[in-house]
């Protein structure tokens, strides 16, 4: 029997980094569900669709093909066969992705896709609603959190390291995360919320190594790895 380890939490909390490191340590694969919404957002922009053209966005979400190469060291994501792994992290996508991901029909499409991607595999799946909606029966549920200030600083430092959105100031990153927090928490469906049976890991003031260790402890207490 395959199992799912759900890791949910707000933007900039380090879900991606932590999930990847833990997966490497434990020999699992990770599925970044935010990437599916980002990929659709690339398609929305490329097709010149405006954010208020909800019907067009829904239609597009049913037509496009999103694929992930999960077994690679760095998971890659493809939109209609084209590698958009770097493109999905750019700033125009950050600004558009929240309203796109708030559309009910879009969520239904993406949740279906996310479940298919996980089928038959032992995975760490990270997002906002994995423990509540996508896999409410996940074997392990972890909710990562950290203060807004710390998340903005981590994202800012990450941008400086990767070169993606390097020109954004700390204040701009802070405002962008604050807006996304509000949108993520107030979505009518699929809102960011800690599942009742999720274990809270507050990463504020902790090093990445401490957070990885804690997450691995939680996982090992629930599954025999
Ligand atoms: O994790 P991320 O920043 O790459 O996510 C991008 C956006 O997608 C985020 O603003 C919220 C949305 N999202 C979601 O609604 N549900 C998920 N499971 C994952 C992401």
Tab-separated table of C-alpha atoms and ligand atoms in Angstrom:
chain	number	residue	atom	x	y	z
A	1	UNK	CA	0.000	0.000	0.000
A	2	UNK	CA	1.335	3.391	-0.965
A	3	UNK	CA	1.060	6.346	1.373
A	4	UNK	CA	0.867	10.119	1.268
A	5	UNK	CA	2.598	12.499	3.642
A	6	UNK	CA	0.747	15.823	3.491
A	7	UNK	CA	2.651	19.024	4.230
A	8	UNK	CA	0.567	22.193	4.206
A	9	UNK	CA	1.408	25.752	5.140
A	10	UNK	CA	1.495	29.392	3.988
A	11	UNK	CA	3.642	30.980	1.281
A	12	UNK	CA	7.328	31.237	2.088
A	13	UNK	CA	7.260	28.859	5.071
A	14	UNK	CA	9.850	26.592	3.452
A	15	UNK	CA	7.549	23.717	2.475
A	16	UNK	CA	9.376	23.160	-0.801
A	17	UNK	CA	12.865	23.128	0.685
A	18	UNK	CA	11.908	21.027	3.691
A	19	UNK	CA	9.843	18.545	1.653
A	20	UNK	CA	12.689	18.047	-0.826
A	21	UNK	CA	15.342	17.485	1.815
A	22	UNK	CA	13.162	15.116	3.821
A	23	UNK	CA	12.224	13.211	0.657
A	24	UNK	CA	15.917	12.813	-0.243
A	25	UNK	CA	16.723	11.558	3.259
A	26	UNK	CA	13.829	9.086	3.338
A	27	UNK	CA	13.880	7.987	-0.315
A	28	UNK	CA	10.489	9.457	-1.237
A	29	UNK	CA	9.356	11.733	-4.053
A	30	UNK	CA	7.752	15.152	-3.590
A	31	UNK	CA	4.823	16.659	-5.415
A	32	UNK	CA	4.595	20.447	-5.274
A	33	UNK	CA	0.888	21.140	-5.838
A	34	UNK	CA	1.354	24.923	-6.049
A	35	UNK	CA	3.266	24.241	-9.269
A	36	UNK	CA	0.080	22.928	-10.925
A	37	UNK	CA	-1.761	26.221	-10.219
A	38	UNK	CA	1.291	28.173	-11.341
A	39	UNK	CA	1.456	26.187	-14.579
A	40	UNK	CA	-2.164	26.983	-15.402
A	41	UNK	CA	-1.432	30.653	-14.626
A	42	UNK	CA	1.369	30.618	-17.230
A	43	UNK	CA	-1.159	29.319	-19.765
A	44	UNK	CA	-3.665	32.035	-18.765
A	45	UNK	CA	-1.064	34.767	-19.333
A	46	UNK	CA	0.286	33.219	-22.552
A	47	UNK	CA	-3.251	33.117	-23.963
A	48	UNK	CA	-3.869	36.775	-23.121
A	49	UNK	CA	-6.759	35.865	-20.816
A	50	UNK	CA	-7.679	38.431	-18.162
A	51	UNK	CA	-8.169	37.461	-14.568
A	52	UNK	CA	-11.885	38.314	-14.629
A	53	UNK	CA	-12.512	36.025	-17.640
A	54	UNK	CA	-13.361	33.134	-15.372
A	55	UNK	CA	-15.138	31.010	-18.011
A	56	UNK	CA	-12.108	31.169	-20.285
A	57	UNK	CA	-9.805	30.172	-17.418
A	58	UNK	CA	-12.012	27.193	-16.545
A	59	UNK	CA	-12.094	26.096	-20.206
A	60	UNK	CA	-8.316	26.419	-20.437
A	61	UNK	CA	-7.810	24.368	-17.248
A	62	UNK	CA	-9.618	21.459	-18.922
A	63	UNK	CA	-7.699	21.760	-22.217
A	64	UNK	CA	-4.075	22.107	-21.157
A	65	UNK	CA	-1.754	19.251	-20.371
A	66	UNK	CA	0.315	19.520	-17.189
A	67	UNK	CA	2.963	16.916	-16.593
A	68	UNK	CA	5.625	16.466	-13.931
A	69	UNK	CA	8.851	14.518	-14.072
A	70	UNK	CA	8.958	13.502	-10.459
A	71	UNK	CA	11.786	11.024	-10.441
A	72	UNK	CA	14.446	13.563	-11.432
A	73	UNK	CA	16.627	15.163	-8.750
A	74	UNK	CA	15.044	18.522	-9.569
A	75	UNK	CA	11.389	17.829	-10.426
A	76	UNK	CA	10.466	19.460	-13.736
A	77	UNK	CA	7.061	20.668	-14.837
A	78	UNK	CA	5.751	20.779	-18.389
A	79	UNK	CA	2.917	22.773	-19.889
A	80	UNK	CA	1.736	21.181	-23.147
A	81	UNK	CA	5.158	19.543	-23.449
A	82	UNK	CA	7.162	22.725	-22.802
A	83	UNK	CA	9.435	22.923	-19.755
A	84	UNK	CA	8.125	25.811	-17.587
A	85	UNK	CA	10.003	24.924	-14.378
A	86	UNK	CA	11.684	28.351	-14.122
A	87	UNK	CA	8.892	30.360	-15.711
A	88	UNK	CA	6.340	29.385	-13.032
A	89	UNK	CA	8.441	31.103	-10.317
A	90	UNK	CA	8.512	34.550	-11.942
A	91	UNK	CA	6.830	37.511	-10.274
A	92	UNK	CA	3.932	38.011	-12.700
A	93	UNK	CA	2.856	34.456	-11.855
A	94	UNK	CA	3.005	35.214	-8.095
A	95	UNK	CA	0.567	38.065	-8.621
A	96	UNK	CA	-1.904	36.082	-10.745
A	97	UNK	CA	-1.853	32.646	-9.196
A	98	UNK	CA	-3.982	33.376	-6.137
A	99	UNK	CA	-7.121	34.473	-8.020
A	100	UNK	CA	-6.643	31.651	-10.548
A	101	UNK	CA	-6.422	29.097	-7.750
A	102	UNK	CA	-9.544	30.517	-6.083
A	103	UNK	CA	-11.823	29.378	-8.939
A	104	UNK	CA	-13.864	26.365	-7.819
A	105	UNK	CA	-13.788	24.510	-11.159
A	106	UNK	CA	-10.056	25.107	-11.497
A	107	UNK	CA	-9.510	23.542	-8.085
A	108	UNK	CA	-11.532	20.484	-9.066
A	109	UNK	CA	-9.328	19.985	-12.159
A	110	UNK	CA	-6.066	20.502	-10.272
A	111	UNK	CA	-7.052	18.290	-7.333
A	112	UNK	CA	-7.864	15.491	-9.809
A	113	UNK	CA	-4.490	15.921	-11.443
A	114	UNK	CA	-2.694	15.969	-8.079
A	115	UNK	CA	-4.370	12.723	-7.021
A	116	UNK	CA	-3.382	11.086	-10.314
A	117	UNK	CA	0.219	12.212	-9.928
A	118	UNK	CA	0.407	10.534	-6.515
A	119	UNK	CA	-1.263	7.285	-7.558
A	120	UNK	CA	0.620	4.181	-6.516
A	121	UNK	CA	3.616	6.102	-5.145
A	122	UNK	CA	4.925	6.924	-1.699
A	123	UNK	CA	4.968	10.697	-1.776
A	124	UNK	CA	5.367	13.853	0.200
A	125	UNK	CA	2.745	16.195	-1.214
A	126	UNK	CA	2.987	19.847	-0.296
A	127	UNK	CA	0.452	22.644	-0.678
A	128	UNK	CA	-2.373	24.378	1.174
A	129	UNK	CA	-5.234	21.878	1.249
A	130	UNK	CA	-3.558	18.478	0.995
A	131	UNK	CA	-4.533	17.293	4.476
A	132	UNK	CA	-8.010	18.822	4.252
A	133	UNK	CA	-9.155	18.245	0.633
A	134	UNK	CA	-6.728	16.436	-1.673
A	135	UNK	CA	-5.839	13.576	0.691
A	136	UNK	CA	-7.998	13.874	3.821
A	137	UNK	CA	-6.905	10.311	4.692
A	138	UNK	CA	-3.173	11.002	4.332
A	139	UNK	CA	-1.047	8.797	6.572
A	140	UNK	CA	0.839	11.776	8.007
A	141	UNK	CA	-0.325	15.392	8.092
A	142	UNK	CA	2.029	18.208	8.970
A	143	UNK	CA	1.179	21.905	9.064
A	144	UNK	CA	4.227	24.154	8.804
A	145	UNK	CA	3.978	27.726	9.996
A	146	UNK	CA	6.218	30.759	10.643
A	147	UNK	CA	5.747	34.476	11.226
A	148	UNK	CA	5.092	36.652	8.175
A	149	UNK	CA	8.336	38.599	8.732
A	150	UNK	CA	10.432	35.457	8.808
A	151	UNK	CA	8.765	33.973	5.728
A	152	UNK	CA	9.331	37.210	3.784
A	153	UNK	CA	13.000	37.228	4.785
A	154	UNK	CA	13.471	33.597	3.758
A	155	UNK	CA	11.825	34.204	0.372
A	156	UNK	CA	13.908	37.346	-0.131
A	157	UNK	CA	17.127	35.444	0.626
A	158	UNK	CA	16.040	32.580	-1.648
A	159	UNK	CA	15.464	35.092	-4.488
A	160	UNK	CA	18.974	36.479	-3.994
A	161	UNK	CA	20.440	32.965	-4.106
A	162	UNK	CA	18.506	31.687	-7.119
A	163	UNK	CA	18.509	34.968	-9.061
A	164	UNK	CA	14.747	34.639	-9.672
A	165	UNK	CA	13.065	37.964	-8.811
A	166	UNK	CA	16.421	39.196	-7.516
A	167	UNK	CA	15.420	42.845	-8.021
A	168	UNK	CA	12.516	42.726	-5.555
A	169	UNK	CA	13.168	44.504	-2.243
A	170	UNK	CA	12.411	42.874	1.113
A	171	UNK	CA	9.385	45.210	1.467
A	172	UNK	CA	8.019	44.123	-1.915
A	173	UNK	CA	8.427	40.453	-1.027
A	174	UNK	CA	6.744	41.108	2.352
A	175	UNK	CA	3.735	42.798	0.719
A	176	UNK	CA	3.416	40.065	-1.917
A	177	UNK	CA	3.397	37.310	0.736
A	178	UNK	CA	0.983	39.274	2.933
A	179	UNK	CA	-1.500	39.604	0.057
A	180	UNK	CA	-1.171	35.927	-0.853
A	181	UNK	CA	-1.696	34.954	2.800
A	182	UNK	CA	-4.933	36.882	2.882
A	183	UNK	CA	-6.149	35.374	-0.395
A	184	UNK	CA	-5.051	31.854	0.534
A	185	UNK	CA	-6.774	31.933	3.931
A	186	UNK	CA	-9.998	33.493	2.660
A	187	UNK	CA	-10.697	31.357	-0.391
A	188	UNK	CA	-14.251	29.983	-0.263
A	189	UNK	CA	-12.911	26.503	-1.035
A	190	UNK	CA	-9.516	24.914	-0.633
A	191	UNK	CA	-8.486	27.635	1.823
A	192	UNK	CA	-5.252	27.329	3.730
A	193	UNK	CA	-6.217	25.680	7.000
A	194	UNK	CA	-4.641	23.286	9.425
A	195	UNK	CA	-6.449	19.931	9.329
A	196	UNK	CA	-7.778	18.917	12.735
A	197	UNK	CA	-5.511	15.886	12.831
A	198	UNK	CA	-2.421	17.648	11.462
A	199	UNK	CA	0.661	18.142	13.599
A	200	UNK	CA	1.767	21.779	13.800
A	201	UNK	CA	5.456	22.467	13.275
A	202	UNK	CA	6.241	26.133	13.980
A	203	UNK	CA	9.482	26.924	12.185
A	204	UNK	CA	9.867	30.512	13.463
A	205	UNK	CA	13.365	31.131	14.808
A	206	UNK	CA	14.525	27.604	13.916
A	207	UNK	CA	17.224	26.613	11.474
A	208	UNK	CA	16.415	24.620	8.376
A	209	UNK	CA	18.261	21.624	9.864
A	210	UNK	CA	16.151	21.784	13.038
A	211	UNK	CA	12.967	21.929	10.985
A	212	UNK	CA	13.989	18.986	8.804
A	213	UNK	CA	14.830	16.937	11.891
A	214	UNK	CA	11.469	17.703	13.497
A	215	UNK	CA	9.504	16.841	10.330
A	216	UNK	CA	11.410	13.565	9.970
A	217	UNK	CA	10.671	12.701	13.609
A	218	UNK	CA	6.962	13.246	13.024
A	219	UNK	CA	6.976	11.111	9.865
A	220	UNK	CA	8.945	8.296	11.482
A	221	UNK	CA	6.517	8.245	14.399
A	222	UNK	CA	3.698	7.441	11.937
A	223	UNK	CA	5.229	5.341	9.147
A	224	UNK	CA	7.803	2.620	9.165
A	225	UNK	CA	10.574	4.091	7.010
B	1	LIG	O1	3.008	27.049	-2.875
B	1	LIG	P1	3.016	28.106	-3.978
B	1	LIG	O2	3.380	29.479	-3.497
B	1	LIG	O3	3.818	27.699	-5.168
B	1	LIG	O4	1.483	28.182	-4.448
B	1	LIG	C1	1.060	29.041	-5.471
B	1	LIG	C2	-0.403	29.426	-5.274
B	1	LIG	O5	-1.238	28.303	-5.495
B	1	LIG	C3	-0.733	29.960	-3.885
B	1	LIG	O6	-1.003	31.345	-3.942
B	1	LIG	C4	-1.948	29.224	-3.453
B	1	LIG	C5	-2.226	28.209	-4.503
B	1	LIG	N1	-2.257	26.838	-3.994
B	1	LIG	C6	-3.482	26.333	-3.622
B	1	LIG	O7	-4.475	27.055	-3.687
B	1	LIG	N2	-3.581	25.045	-3.233
B	1	LIG	C7	-2.494	24.266	-3.147
B	1	LIG	N3	-2.617	22.991	-2.752
B	1	LIG	C8	-1.217	24.772	-3.488
B	1	LIG	C9	-1.139	26.082	-3.899
